[in-house]
Structure formats: C-alpha cells, structure tokens
C-alpha cells in the first residue's frame, strides 16, 4: 500500500477511525542486540562489569520488554566480532518470528569475504553487514584497499545493506565518498544522535557539509 492508498483508507474510515484511534502504530524495531552471557565461551560484548547489560538478551526477554508497545518485529544488529556468531544469531532468529532480519559481521577487507557472504546470504534473514568505526575497522582507511570497495559493490549487487557504527566526522565524510563509488549500496548510519559536533568551526563546517550531502542521497538512512 502506498501513501495515497493509505490516506484514502484513513479518510474513508472517517469518524470510525477517529472514534477508535489505535494506541500504538505497528512498528519494526530496527536495531536490537542479541547475546547470551551464559554461553560456555562467553560473549565479547557487553563486558562482565556492565551491571545493566550483562545478562541474556534473547527474543523471549525482548517480547516481554516491548509487550504492548506495538512492536511487531525487530532487526538484530551484530554486536560480536566473532564470525561464528553470525550463525548463532540466525539460529536464534529461526526460533522466534519477532526477529525479521539480522545485520551481521563481515569484514570487506578480508580475502574470504565473497565466500562468507554467499554462505550467510543463503538465509533470507541475513540482510546486511556492520562496518565502520567498530572492531578496529575504519571505513575511511578501507578506501586504500581496492578489495574493500569491490566487496562493498558485491554487497550492493546482492541486495544487502551496510550499517555503520560509532559515527564521527571522518566516518560521515567516508560515507559520502562511499556513496560516490558505490551508489547502489544502501547505507544505514547507526547512532547518529550520539555524534559530538567538533568545537573547531572549520571541522564543524566540514561535518555539516557531509550531513547535507548525505541528506541528498536516497539510499542513505539514519
């Protein structure tokens, strides 16, 4: 249903719709983390000394936390740099329909990226990768490696997306470059409200220019 059809239905309902407004609009939560601190091998994140987060975070607990809020599905975004945890999350997701997709962990700078992407993409729940300012990986530095750009083109050709993490001015400038070199790649800039604007006015002006440029790109999401 497109916007016009939705408006037509809403207007057609008229007084009925207004008399019984929904408490919540059905929504997809686009960024959650799944992990199980009880695993024998542990988890790389969150740290054990985090008294708030260090506890099992699984779909059943998520359902309880969000009950009554209109959440009908969630996208898991990987919080582990361990490759094998991609499959762990997919196995967990297969057990509960609240998880409608996952954004996994693959390094486009690695030689086996294409093979690993093909392996994970066989599962329709695998919808993209997380890359940039995370796990010692820098999108800005990746431009010096031809294989990174070619692998991100492969990611785009596969119909998958790339999420970034921990945004800062260099990362946003790198995303601008990426949209020029791989315009078909959908990019999601996670945690953008956490970005602290630089105090230096020239750096702040450069950051604003990056944000304005990214705002023109229909394939970039926040």
PDB file of N, CA and C in Angstrom, residues 87-95:
ATOM      1  N   UNK A  87      26.047 -17.097  12.569  1.00  0.00           N
ATOM      2  CA  UNK A  87      25.178 -18.263  12.505  1.00  0.00           C
ATOM      3  C   UNK A  87      24.425 -18.458  13.813  1.00  0.00           C
ATOM      4  N   UNK A  88      25.078 -18.137  14.926  1.00  0.00           N
ATOM      5  CA  UNK A  88      24.398 -18.258  16.218  1.00  0.00           C
ATOM      6  C   UNK A  88      23.139 -17.391  16.229  1.00  0.00           C
ATOM      7  N   UNK A  89      23.258 -16.163  15.759  1.00  0.00           N
ATOM      8  CA  UNK A  89      22.104 -15.257  15.723  1.00  0.00           C
ATOM      9  C   UNK A  89      21.039 -15.782  14.766  1.00  0.00           C
ATOM     10  N   UNK A  90      21.451 -16.259  13.603  1.00  0.00           N
ATOM     11  CA  UNK A  90      20.480 -16.787  12.642  1.00  0.00           C
ATOM     12  C   UNK A  90      19.724 -17.977  13.230  1.00  0.00           C
ATOM     13  N   UNK A  91      20.422 -18.817  13.990  1.00  0.00           N
ATOM     14  CA  UNK A  91      19.761 -19.959  14.625  1.00  0.00           C
ATOM     15  C   UNK A  91      18.757 -19.488  15.679  1.00  0.00           C
ATOM     16  N   UNK A  92      19.138 -18.465  16.448  1.00  0.00           N
ATOM     17  CA  UNK A  92      18.221 -17.912  17.450  1.00  0.00           C
ATOM     18  C   UNK A  92      17.009 -17.288  16.763  1.00  0.00           C
ATOM     19  N   UNK A  93      17.250 -16.551  15.674  1.00  0.00           N
ATOM     20  CA  UNK A  93      16.169 -15.881  14.952  1.00  0.00           C
ATOM     21  C   UNK A  93      15.179 -16.881  14.373  1.00  0.00           C
ATOM     22  N   UNK A  94      15.674 -18.038  13.965  1.00  0.00           N
ATOM     23  CA  UNK A  94      14.800 -19.048  13.374  1.00  0.00           C
ATOM     24  C   UNK A  94      13.790 -19.588  14.381  1.00  0.00           C
ATOM     25  N   UNK A  95      14.057 -19.390  15.662  1.00  0.00           N
ATOM     26  CA  UNK A  95      13.188 -19.926  16.705  1.00  0.00           C
ATOM     27  C   UNK A  95      12.093 -18.956  17.138  1.00  0.00           C
TER      28      UNK A  95
END
